Tab-separated table of C-alpha atoms and ligand atoms in Angstrom:
chain	number	residue	atom	x	y	z
A	1	MET	CA	-7.900	19.807	-18.994
A	2	ARG	CA	-8.753	19.413	-15.320
A	3	ALA	CA	-6.735	16.928	-13.245
A	4	LEU	CA	-5.905	16.105	-9.624
A	5	VAL	CA	-2.332	17.229	-9.063
A	6	TRP	CA	0.102	16.326	-6.253
A	7	HIS	CA	1.741	19.398	-4.724
A	8	GLY	CA	3.247	17.860	-1.595
A	9	LYS	CA	2.242	16.134	1.616
A	10	GLU	CA	-1.557	16.204	2.037
A	11	ASP	CA	-1.821	18.753	-0.754
A	12	ILE	CA	-3.723	17.564	-3.814
A	13	ARG	CA	-5.477	20.157	-5.973
A	14	CYS	CA	-7.788	20.124	-8.943
A	15	ASP	CA	-5.739	22.142	-11.457
A	16	THR	CA	-5.849	22.986	-15.116
A	17	VAL	CA	-2.955	21.219	-16.858
A	18	THR	CA	-1.845	20.681	-20.451
A	19	ASP	CA	-3.861	18.099	-22.392
A	20	PRO	CA	-1.911	14.902	-23.060
A	21	GLU	CA	-0.870	14.184	-26.640
A	22	ILE	CA	0.340	11.151	-28.538
A	23	GLU	CA	4.118	11.013	-27.930
A	24	GLN	CA	4.989	7.531	-29.192
A	25	PRO	CA	3.485	5.433	-32.010
A	26	ARG	CA	2.128	2.862	-29.513
A	27	ASP	CA	0.273	5.513	-27.440
A	28	ALA	CA	-3.438	6.161	-27.232
A	29	ILE	CA	-5.398	8.956	-25.592
A	30	VAL	CA	-8.374	7.968	-23.451
A	31	LYS	CA	-11.166	10.315	-22.418
A	32	VAL	CA	-11.724	9.285	-18.806
A	33	THR	CA	-15.364	8.547	-17.937
A	34	SER	CA	-14.749	7.192	-14.407
A	35	CYS	CA	-11.793	6.950	-12.064
A	36	ALA	CA	-11.318	6.082	-8.408
A	37	ILE	CA	-9.187	6.883	-5.379
A	38	CYS	CA	-7.154	3.869	-4.190
A	39	GLY	CA	-5.555	3.068	-0.836
A	40	SER	CA	-2.207	3.347	-2.655
A	41	ASP	CA	-3.032	6.999	-3.420
A	42	LEU	CA	-3.162	7.588	0.327
A	43	HIS	CA	0.486	6.511	0.677
A	44	LEU	CA	1.341	9.209	-1.902
A	45	PHE	CA	-0.976	11.712	-0.191
A	46	HIS	CA	0.989	11.150	3.036
A	47	ASN	CA	4.276	11.359	1.135
A	48	PHE	CA	5.400	7.932	2.389
A	49	ILE	CA	6.403	6.739	-1.094
A	50	PRO	CA	9.621	8.413	-2.227
A	51	ALA	CA	10.147	10.240	-5.516
A	52	MET	CA	6.870	12.099	-6.071
A	53	LEU	CA	7.287	15.560	-7.603
A	54	PRO	CA	5.048	18.613	-7.375
A	55	GLY	CA	2.946	18.748	-10.528
A	56	ASP	CA	2.487	14.969	-10.812
A	57	VAL	CA	-1.021	13.998	-11.967
A	58	MET	CA	-2.576	11.403	-9.633
A	59	GLY	CA	-4.722	8.372	-10.361
A	60	HIS	CA	-4.217	4.783	-11.471
A	61	GLU	CA	-7.725	3.282	-11.480
A	62	MET	CA	-9.575	4.607	-14.508
A	63	MET	CA	-11.532	3.805	-17.638
A	64	GLY	CA	-12.958	5.608	-20.600
A	65	GLU	CA	-13.228	5.946	-24.351
A	66	VAL	CA	-10.328	5.868	-26.786
A	67	VAL	CA	-10.239	9.192	-28.643
A	68	GLU	CA	-6.858	9.014	-30.411
A	69	VAL	CA	-4.628	6.112	-31.425
A	70	GLY	CA	-0.949	6.188	-32.414
A	71	SER	CA	0.073	4.533	-35.676
A	72	GLU	CA	1.456	1.356	-34.070
A	73	ALA	CA	-1.478	0.767	-31.719
A	74	ARG	CA	-4.084	0.845	-34.467
A	75	GLY	CA	-4.189	-2.898	-35.023
A	76	LYS	CA	-5.448	-3.434	-31.474
A	77	LEU	CA	-7.366	-0.238	-30.659
A	78	LYS	CA	-9.583	2.198	-32.479
A	79	LYS	CA	-11.363	5.435	-31.703
A	80	GLY	CA	-14.549	4.793	-29.761
A	81	ASP	CA	-13.294	1.608	-28.048
A	82	ARG	CA	-14.298	1.383	-24.422
A	83	VAL	CA	-11.373	0.417	-22.205
A	84	VAL	CA	-10.421	-0.040	-18.594
A	85	VAL	CA	-6.783	0.977	-18.153
A	86	PRO	CA	-4.707	-1.335	-15.919
A	87	PHE	CA	-2.554	0.556	-13.423
A	88	THR	CA	0.485	-1.360	-14.669
A	89	ILE	CA	1.892	-0.157	-18.006
A	90	ILE	CA	2.959	-3.190	-20.034
A	91	CYS	CA	4.868	-3.651	-23.272
A	92	GLY	CA	3.439	-7.131	-23.820
A	93	GLU	CA	6.689	-8.281	-25.442
A	94	CYS	CA	9.486	-8.498	-22.870
A	95	ASP	CA	10.465	-11.711	-21.115
A	96	GLN	CA	8.465	-10.839	-17.959
A	97	CYS	CA	5.355	-9.809	-19.923
A	98	LYS	CA	5.538	-13.097	-21.864
A	99	ARG	CA	5.499	-14.928	-18.520
A	100	GLY	CA	2.484	-12.903	-17.356
A	101	ASN	CA	4.585	-11.057	-14.757
A	102	PHE	CA	3.174	-7.763	-15.932
A	103	SER	CA	3.898	-5.616	-12.864
A	104	VAL	CA	7.588	-6.198	-13.494
A	105	CYS	CA	7.518	-5.454	-17.235
A	106	GLN	CA	11.115	-4.772	-18.235
A	107	ARG	CA	10.432	-2.026	-20.762
A	108	SER	CA	7.627	0.248	-19.553
A	109	ASN	CA	9.501	2.098	-16.779
A	110	ARG	CA	10.973	5.188	-18.409
A	111	LYS	CA	13.060	5.956	-15.293
A	112	LYS	CA	14.760	2.570	-15.336
A	113	ASP	CA	18.147	3.862	-14.162
A	114	LEU	CA	16.711	5.424	-11.023
A	115	ALA	CA	14.614	2.328	-10.280
A	116	ASP	CA	17.530	-0.050	-10.889
A	117	LYS	CA	19.508	1.859	-8.281
A	118	VAL	CA	16.776	1.831	-5.641
A	119	PHE	CA	15.178	-1.608	-6.167
A	120	GLY	CA	18.087	-3.563	-7.635
A	121	HIS	CA	16.028	-3.975	-10.793
A	122	ALA	CA	13.391	-1.695	-12.249
A	123	THR	CA	9.729	-2.743	-12.147
A	124	ALA	CA	6.967	-1.763	-14.564
A	125	GLY	CA	5.853	1.781	-15.238
A	126	LEU	CA	2.749	2.663	-13.227
A	127	PHE	CA	0.241	5.451	-13.820
A	128	GLY	CA	-0.004	8.319	-11.337
A	129	TYR	CA	2.639	6.911	-9.035
A	130	THR	CA	6.230	7.654	-7.988
A	131	HIS	CA	9.045	8.491	-10.395
A	132	LEU	CA	10.566	5.153	-9.319
A	133	THR	CA	7.853	3.648	-11.500
A	134	GLY	CA	8.257	6.091	-14.357
A	135	GLY	CA	6.412	9.140	-13.046
A	136	TYR	CA	3.664	8.771	-15.649
A	137	PRO	CA	0.696	11.192	-15.382
A	138	GLY	CA	-2.322	9.405	-13.929
A	139	GLY	CA	-5.997	9.129	-14.708
A	140	GLN	CA	-7.675	11.315	-12.094
A	141	ALA	CA	-8.041	13.653	-15.028
A	142	GLU	CA	-10.221	14.334	-18.035
A	143	TYR	CA	-7.764	12.692	-20.437
A	144	LEU	CA	-4.997	10.125	-20.086
A	145	ARG	CA	-2.078	9.225	-22.333
A	146	VAL	CA	-1.698	5.447	-22.330
A	147	PRO	CA	1.818	4.344	-23.339
A	148	PHE	CA	2.114	0.903	-25.013
A	149	ALA	CA	-1.664	1.206	-25.415
A	150	ASP	CA	-1.930	-1.760	-27.796
A	151	ALA	CA	-1.024	-3.973	-24.783
A	152	THR	CA	-1.978	-1.717	-21.854
A	153	HIS	CA	-5.772	-1.954	-21.928
A	154	ILE	CA	-8.716	-4.149	-21.052
A	155	LYS	CA	-11.490	-3.889	-23.625
A	156	VAL	CA	-14.953	-3.880	-22.104
A	157	PRO	CA	-18.255	-4.301	-23.921
A	158	ASP	CA	-20.805	-1.498	-24.209
A	159	GLY	CA	-23.944	-1.834	-22.168
A	160	ILE	CA	-22.273	-2.754	-18.899
A	161	PRO	CA	-22.055	0.232	-16.519
A	162	ASP	CA	-18.653	1.772	-15.692
A	163	GLU	CA	-19.093	0.968	-11.996
A	164	LYS	CA	-19.205	-2.801	-12.658
A	165	VAL	CA	-15.941	-2.926	-14.634
A	166	LEU	CA	-13.878	0.055	-13.416
A	167	PHE	CA	-12.153	-1.946	-10.667
A	168	LEU	CA	-10.777	-4.450	-13.220
A	169	GLY	CA	-7.926	-1.935	-13.518
A	170	ASP	CA	-6.746	-2.395	-9.933
A	171	ILE	CA	-8.556	-3.491	-6.762
A	172	PHE	CA	-10.513	-6.450	-8.158
A	173	PRO	CA	-7.510	-8.264	-9.696
A	174	THR	CA	-5.489	-7.177	-6.651
A	175	GLY	CA	-7.836	-8.918	-4.209
A	176	TRP	CA	-8.028	-11.851	-6.613
A	177	GLN	CA	-4.254	-12.229	-6.999
A	178	ALA	CA	-3.877	-12.005	-3.215
A	179	ALA	CA	-6.243	-14.960	-2.875
A	180	VAL	CA	-4.825	-16.944	-5.807
A	181	GLN	CA	-1.329	-16.558	-4.311
A	182	CYS	CA	-2.685	-18.406	-1.259
A	183	ASP	CA	-3.303	-21.505	-3.333
A	184	ILE	CA	-6.582	-21.988	-1.444
A	185	GLN	CA	-7.634	-25.547	-0.570
A	186	PRO	CA	-11.207	-26.487	0.428
A	187	THR	CA	-9.975	-27.156	3.982
A	188	ASP	CA	-8.298	-23.741	4.376
A	189	THR	CA	-9.060	-20.859	6.658
A	190	VAL	CA	-8.043	-17.590	4.995
A	191	ALA	CA	-7.526	-14.614	7.320
A	192	ILE	CA	-7.569	-11.174	5.736
A	193	TRP	CA	-6.206	-8.090	7.517
A	194	GLY	CA	-7.873	-4.860	6.363
A	195	CYS	CA	-11.438	-4.472	5.093
A	196	GLY	CA	-10.760	-1.545	2.802
A	197	PRO	CA	-11.592	-1.932	-0.894
A	198	VAL	CA	-8.696	-4.364	-1.476
A	199	GLY	CA	-9.623	-6.465	1.560
A	200	GLN	CA	-13.251	-6.556	0.383
A	201	MET	CA	-12.186	-7.878	-3.035
A	202	ALA	CA	-9.865	-10.415	-1.386
A	203	ILE	CA	-12.732	-11.666	0.818
A	204	ARG	CA	-15.041	-12.204	-2.187
A	205	SER	CA	-12.193	-13.825	-4.110
A	206	ALA	CA	-11.319	-16.232	-1.289
A	207	VAL	CA	-14.992	-17.224	-1.052
A	208	LEU	CA	-15.221	-17.725	-4.851
A	209	LEU	CA	-12.037	-19.816	-4.731
A	210	GLY	CA	-13.646	-22.160	-2.216
A	211	ALA	CA	-12.029	-21.444	1.163
A	212	LYS	CA	-13.602	-23.317	4.061
A	213	GLN	CA	-13.633	-20.218	6.228
A	214	VAL	CA	-12.769	-16.561	5.565
A	215	ILE	CA	-11.981	-14.296	8.512
A	216	ALA	CA	-11.725	-10.521	8.064
A	217	ILE	CA	-10.033	-8.105	10.463
A	218	ASP	CA	-10.549	-4.335	10.821
A	219	HIS	CA	-12.024	-1.907	13.347
A	220	LEU	CA	-14.423	0.148	11.242
A	221	PRO	CA	-17.984	-1.116	11.754
A	222	GLU	CA	-19.203	-0.289	8.234
A	223	ARG	CA	-16.258	-2.130	6.668
A	224	LEU	CA	-16.721	-5.142	8.960
A	225	GLU	CA	-20.402	-5.197	8.040
A	226	MET	CA	-19.555	-5.225	4.331
A	227	ALA	CA	-17.047	-8.033	4.980
A	228	GLU	CA	-19.714	-10.054	6.730
A	229	ALA	CA	-22.136	-9.501	3.848
A	230	GLY	CA	-19.418	-10.968	1.605
A	231	GLY	CA	-19.249	-14.169	3.620
A	232	ALA	CA	-16.548	-13.470	6.205
A	233	ILE	CA	-16.452	-13.975	9.948
A	234	THR	CA	-15.188	-10.680	11.370
A	235	ILE	CA	-12.781	-9.612	14.090
A	236	ASN	CA	-12.724	-6.050	15.439
A	237	PHE	CA	-9.143	-5.449	16.594
A	238	ASP	CA	-10.260	-2.639	18.914
A	239	GLU	CA	-12.473	-5.044	20.829
A	240	GLU	CA	-10.690	-8.385	20.875
A	241	SER	CA	-7.292	-10.015	20.513
A	242	VAL	CA	-6.747	-10.881	16.869
A	243	VAL	CA	-4.326	-13.702	17.688
A	244	GLU	CA	-6.555	-15.291	20.324
A	245	ARG	CA	-9.651	-15.096	18.173
A	246	LEU	CA	-7.904	-16.505	15.090
A	247	ASN	CA	-6.608	-19.432	17.114
A	248	GLU	CA	-10.045	-19.980	18.608
A	249	LEU	CA	-11.626	-20.098	15.131
A	250	THR	CA	-9.060	-22.620	13.873
A	251	GLY	CA	-8.978	-25.128	16.735
A	252	GLY	CA	-5.756	-23.559	18.028
A	253	GLU	CA	-3.874	-24.227	14.753
A	254	GLY	CA	-3.931	-20.744	13.193
A	255	PRO	CA	-5.147	-19.823	9.687
A	256	GLU	CA	-3.398	-21.687	6.857
A	257	LYS	CA	-3.459	-18.601	4.664
A	258	CYS	CA	-2.976	-14.949	5.685
A	259	ILE	CA	-3.509	-11.886	3.475
A	260	ASP	CA	-2.145	-8.423	4.310
A	261	ALA	CA	-4.579	-5.937	2.711
A	262	VAL	CA	-3.374	-3.087	4.932
A	263	GLY	CA	0.230	-2.388	3.943
A	264	MET	CA	2.680	0.175	5.270
A	265	GLU	CA	0.252	2.370	7.234
A	266	ALA	CA	-1.106	-0.009	9.877
A	267	HIS	CA	-3.275	1.699	12.479
A	268	VAL	CA	-1.264	3.080	15.415
A	269	SER	CA	-2.550	2.297	18.905
A	270	PRO	CA	-1.020	1.835	22.375
A	271	SER	CA	-2.849	-1.506	22.503
A	272	MET	CA	-0.394	-2.625	19.789
A	273	PRO	CA	2.886	-1.299	21.236
A	274	ASP	CA	4.952	-2.190	18.168
A	275	THR	CA	2.891	0.297	16.126
A	276	VAL	CA	3.912	3.094	18.490
A	277	TYR	CA	7.549	2.019	18.102
A	278	ASP	CA	7.208	2.058	14.287
A	279	ARG	CA	5.487	5.436	14.382
A	280	ALA	CA	8.312	6.929	16.429
A	281	LYS	CA	10.980	5.484	14.142
A	282	GLN	CA	9.035	6.674	11.104
A	283	MET	CA	8.972	10.218	12.467
A	284	LEU	CA	12.742	10.087	12.972
A	285	GLY	CA	13.204	8.839	9.430
A	286	ALA	CA	14.737	5.606	10.736
A	287	GLU	CA	12.048	3.308	9.283
A	288	SER	CA	9.822	3.993	6.300
A	289	ASP	CA	6.906	1.609	6.946
A	290	ARG	CA	4.826	0.277	9.859
A	291	PRO	CA	4.836	-3.517	9.428
A	292	HIS	CA	2.563	-4.518	12.337
A	293	ILE	CA	0.443	-6.738	10.094
A	294	LEU	CA	3.474	-8.690	8.854
A	295	ARG	CA	4.560	-9.419	12.414
A	296	GLU	CA	1.045	-10.485	13.445
A	297	MET	CA	0.570	-12.692	10.387
A	298	ILE	CA	3.912	-14.451	10.834
A	299	TYR	CA	3.106	-15.069	14.497
A	300	VAL	CA	-0.394	-16.477	14.017
A	301	CYS	CA	-0.073	-18.275	10.661
A	302	ARG	CA	-0.229	-22.058	10.824
A	303	PRO	CA	3.191	-23.661	10.221
A	304	ALA	CA	3.833	-24.348	6.512
A	305	GLY	CA	1.219	-21.719	5.692
A	306	VAL	CA	1.251	-18.870	3.181
A	307	ILE	CA	1.537	-15.125	3.774
A	308	SER	CA	0.188	-13.150	0.807
A	309	ILE	CA	1.005	-9.435	0.664
A	310	PRO	CA	-0.962	-7.184	-1.699
A	311	GLY	CA	-0.626	-4.316	0.837
A	312	VAL	CA	1.975	-1.834	-0.377
A	313	TYR	CA	5.330	-1.386	1.382
A	314	GLY	CA	7.655	1.405	0.372
A	315	GLY	CA	11.071	0.770	1.783
A	316	LEU	CA	12.626	-0.505	4.978
A	317	VAL	CA	10.863	-2.288	7.830
A	318	ASP	CA	12.199	-3.203	11.204
A	319	LYS	CA	11.841	-6.143	13.619
A	320	ILE	CA	10.516	-8.754	11.222
A	321	PRO	CA	10.597	-12.037	13.161
A	322	MET	CA	12.734	-14.080	10.794
A	323	GLY	CA	13.110	-16.807	13.415
A	324	GLN	CA	9.384	-17.478	13.461
A	325	LEU	CA	9.106	-17.198	9.689
A	326	MET	CA	11.972	-19.582	9.009
A	327	ASN	CA	11.234	-22.169	11.658
A	328	LYS	CA	7.526	-22.297	10.840
A	329	GLY	CA	8.370	-22.803	7.167
A	330	LEU	CA	6.123	-20.039	5.895
A	331	THR	CA	5.920	-18.968	2.259
A	332	ILE	CA	5.726	-15.267	1.471
A	333	ARG	CA	4.191	-14.084	-1.783
A	334	ALA	CA	3.894	-10.405	-2.596
A	335	GLY	CA	3.691	-7.956	-5.444
A	336	GLN	CA	2.045	-5.214	-7.327
A	337	THR	CA	-0.723	-6.907	-9.267
A	338	HIS	CA	-0.108	-8.513	-12.665
A	339	VAL	CA	-3.444	-6.967	-13.701
A	340	ASN	CA	-3.833	-8.297	-17.250
A	341	ARG	CA	-2.984	-11.848	-16.124
A	342	TRP	CA	-6.406	-12.041	-14.457
A	343	THR	CA	-8.758	-9.678	-16.256
A	344	ASP	CA	-10.182	-11.912	-19.039
A	345	ASP	CA	-11.342	-14.387	-16.404
A	346	LEU	CA	-12.603	-11.670	-14.050
A	347	LEU	CA	-14.539	-9.852	-16.799
A	348	HIS	CA	-16.299	-13.167	-17.577
A	349	ARG	CA	-17.147	-13.609	-13.906
A	350	ILE	CA	-18.682	-10.107	-13.845
A	351	GLU	CA	-20.643	-10.777	-17.049
A	352	GLU	CA	-21.883	-14.094	-15.658
A	353	GLY	CA	-23.049	-12.390	-12.478
A	354	GLN	CA	-20.703	-14.273	-10.133
A	355	ILE	CA	-19.645	-10.932	-8.698
A	356	ASP	CA	-20.470	-7.244	-9.103
A	357	PRO	CA	-17.488	-5.245	-7.770
A	358	SER	CA	-19.558	-2.041	-7.594
A	359	PHE	CA	-20.802	-3.167	-4.160
A	360	VAL	CA	-17.804	-1.393	-2.636
A	361	ILE	CA	-18.670	2.134	-3.909
A	362	THR	CA	-19.994	4.509	-1.253
A	363	HIS	CA	-19.320	7.904	-2.890
A	364	THR	CA	-19.588	9.184	-6.478
A	365	VAL	CA	-18.623	12.815	-7.113
A	366	GLY	CA	-17.195	15.159	-9.756
A	367	LEU	CA	-13.423	15.505	-10.252
A	368	ASP	CA	-13.415	18.987	-8.672
A	369	LYS	CA	-14.469	17.375	-5.369
A	370	GLY	CA	-11.428	15.061	-5.555
A	371	PRO	CA	-9.109	16.959	-3.175
A	372	GLU	CA	-11.771	16.962	-0.472
A	373	MET	CA	-12.590	13.280	-1.098
A	374	TYR	CA	-8.958	12.290	-0.458
A	375	LYS	CA	-9.508	13.493	3.114
A	376	VAL	CA	-12.946	11.921	3.449
A	377	PHE	CA	-11.540	8.555	2.270
A	378	ARG	CA	-8.419	8.854	4.443
A	379	ASP	CA	-10.390	9.762	7.566
A	380	LYS	CA	-13.196	7.296	6.809
A	381	GLN	CA	-15.697	10.141	7.230
A	382	ASP	CA	-19.295	9.546	6.227
A	383	SER	CA	-18.673	5.751	6.256
A	384	CYS	CA	-16.557	6.198	3.133
A	385	ILE	CA	-15.199	2.964	1.640
A	386	LYS	CA	-14.607	3.680	-2.075
A	387	VAL	CA	-14.760	6.930	-4.007
A	388	VAL	CA	-15.515	7.109	-7.735
A	389	LEU	CA	-14.814	10.389	-9.533
A	390	LYS	CA	-16.541	11.483	-12.737
A	391	PRO	CA	-14.273	13.872	-14.708
B	1	NAD	N1	-0.462	-4.878	-4.686
B	1	NAD	C1	-1.167	-4.049	-5.433
B	1	NAD	O1	-1.064	-4.096	-6.640
B	1	NAD	C2	-2.108	-3.096	-4.774
B	1	NAD	C3	-3.176	-2.561	-5.487
B	1	NAD	C4	-4.069	-1.725	-4.816
B	1	NAD	C5	-3.870	-1.414	-3.484
B	1	NAD	N2	-2.810	-1.937	-2.836
B	1	NAD	C6	-2.564	-1.678	-1.407
B	1	NAD	O2	-3.496	-2.404	-0.631
B	1	NAD	C7	-3.632	-1.772	0.644
B	1	NAD	C8	-5.106	-1.582	0.966
B	1	NAD	O3	-5.728	-0.727	0.027
B	1	NAD	P1	-7.212	-0.193	0.282
B	1	NAD	O4	-7.607	0.581	-0.918
B	1	NAD	O5	-8.091	-1.286	0.723
B	1	NAD	O6	-6.882	0.854	1.468
B	1	NAD	P2	-7.630	1.384	2.785
B	1	NAD	O7	-6.670	2.333	3.388
B	1	NAD	O8	-8.993	1.859	2.459
B	1	NAD	O9	-7.780	0.096	3.705
B	1	NAD	C9	-6.893	-0.288	4.699
B	1	NAD	C10	-7.708	-0.890	5.848
B	1	NAD	O10	-6.813	-1.468	6.786
B	1	NAD	C11	-7.365	-1.298	8.068
B	1	NAD	N3	-6.349	-1.509	9.102
B	1	NAD	C12	-5.412	-0.640	9.591
B	1	NAD	N4	-4.688	-1.215	10.564
B	1	NAD	C13	-5.146	-2.491	10.703
B	1	NAD	C14	-4.823	-3.577	11.573
B	1	NAD	N5	-3.863	-3.477	12.494
B	1	NAD	N6	-5.501	-4.744	11.420
B	1	NAD	C15	-6.482	-4.877	10.499
B	1	NAD	N7	-6.861	-3.858	9.668
B	1	NAD	C16	-6.197	-2.688	9.770
B	1	NAD	C17	-7.924	0.121	8.012
B	1	NAD	O11	-8.872	0.350	9.042
B	1	NAD	C18	-8.538	0.149	6.612
B	1	NAD	O12	-9.894	-0.234	6.606
B	1	NAD	C19	-2.848	-0.467	0.535
B	1	NAD	O13	-1.557	-0.643	1.107
B	1	NAD	C20	-2.716	-0.261	-0.938
B	1	NAD	O14	-1.592	0.516	-1.270
B	1	NAD	C21	-1.940	-2.774	-3.464
B	2	ZN	ZN1	-4.235	1.084	-6.450
B	3	ZN	ZN1	6.988	-5.922	-20.835
């Protein structure tokens, strides 16, 4: 089959690889009808997340049709079922899965020993991601093996286009969880850093959850425009001081709730000197991530507020102002998304017309164009916001 394969830093190719097969009784094989490129894929593209290996198949946002089902998954899945595949592989049975903490499933990471060593405790297996999360082949491919498939799926009805439900596997529940973690009150201002696909979903989610005011921060005009269309007031960090403007919009008090939808690769600019410092340390291998957003959020957040972090961090960050964080009494909530915790509710909201996540798609192309689209998405060429690939 054809698949997008990681060969090293900024080197992704559309290769012919071996077709996946059923390996375990709970597996299923899905013929991928649509998949997408995620901001998390860019961290792998730049080789900022450790433990990728040449030959790894990329992709963790995908959906399709079940074409084969292992003997122990047959009660829950059958050939012809239409499924979105969550990026988190879940057993559905362990203590964490029972609590709905799916992204830290205790049984789906097949490289548990390695992950235990690096993280203290292993987290769930993830598709198309580092070997720290199992090194499972991803879904930017014609076919995907889904381990623990009887639990690891979201069934979707026929008749609803792929584009409306595809993002149930990642960015929609990710934006939603980021907002839910803020415990939004009707009097709250929610500030969201980053108007990429995750930021866009967080904006819509914060509006749906009844925030008084949603403020979105980025510097790309087309993304700010989309944020505004979703109900946000926008701040362009190239043109104005984020801290001053946020204080101005909140009567000097700061936003109660802050969401980091940027993660480890914050934009580097001399106007934000700490980003230059992080960049230099990153190049020396003395720091793995650029945590500018964390510092800004902690500084501007209203005391007793919440900092919600869907943005991905890989390893070690430097100069986090613990004094501000502690004395202001801030709460930090973070995590890879517990996808299946949210998807029944979110599918209903799509079916009821409360939201149509396809608004974020700007490019739809064949899988063979994938390698080139990684660059287009990374460089924001052609006003690119979200790429869907059709294998
Ligand atoms: N927690 C999860 O489960 C999960 C799931 C999906 C994605 N993610 C992560 O979410 C993050 C965003 O993903 P995406 O797909 O939207 O990526 P993206 O790269 O398209 O978007 C990031 C946006 O941040 C903006 N940005 C950069 N520096 C900024 C600054 N200083 N202030 C404000 N905005 C700034 C960029 O201009 C860009 O628009 C990534 O780190 C990704 O890995 C996490
Ligand atoms: Zn993702
Ligand atoms: Zn589990």
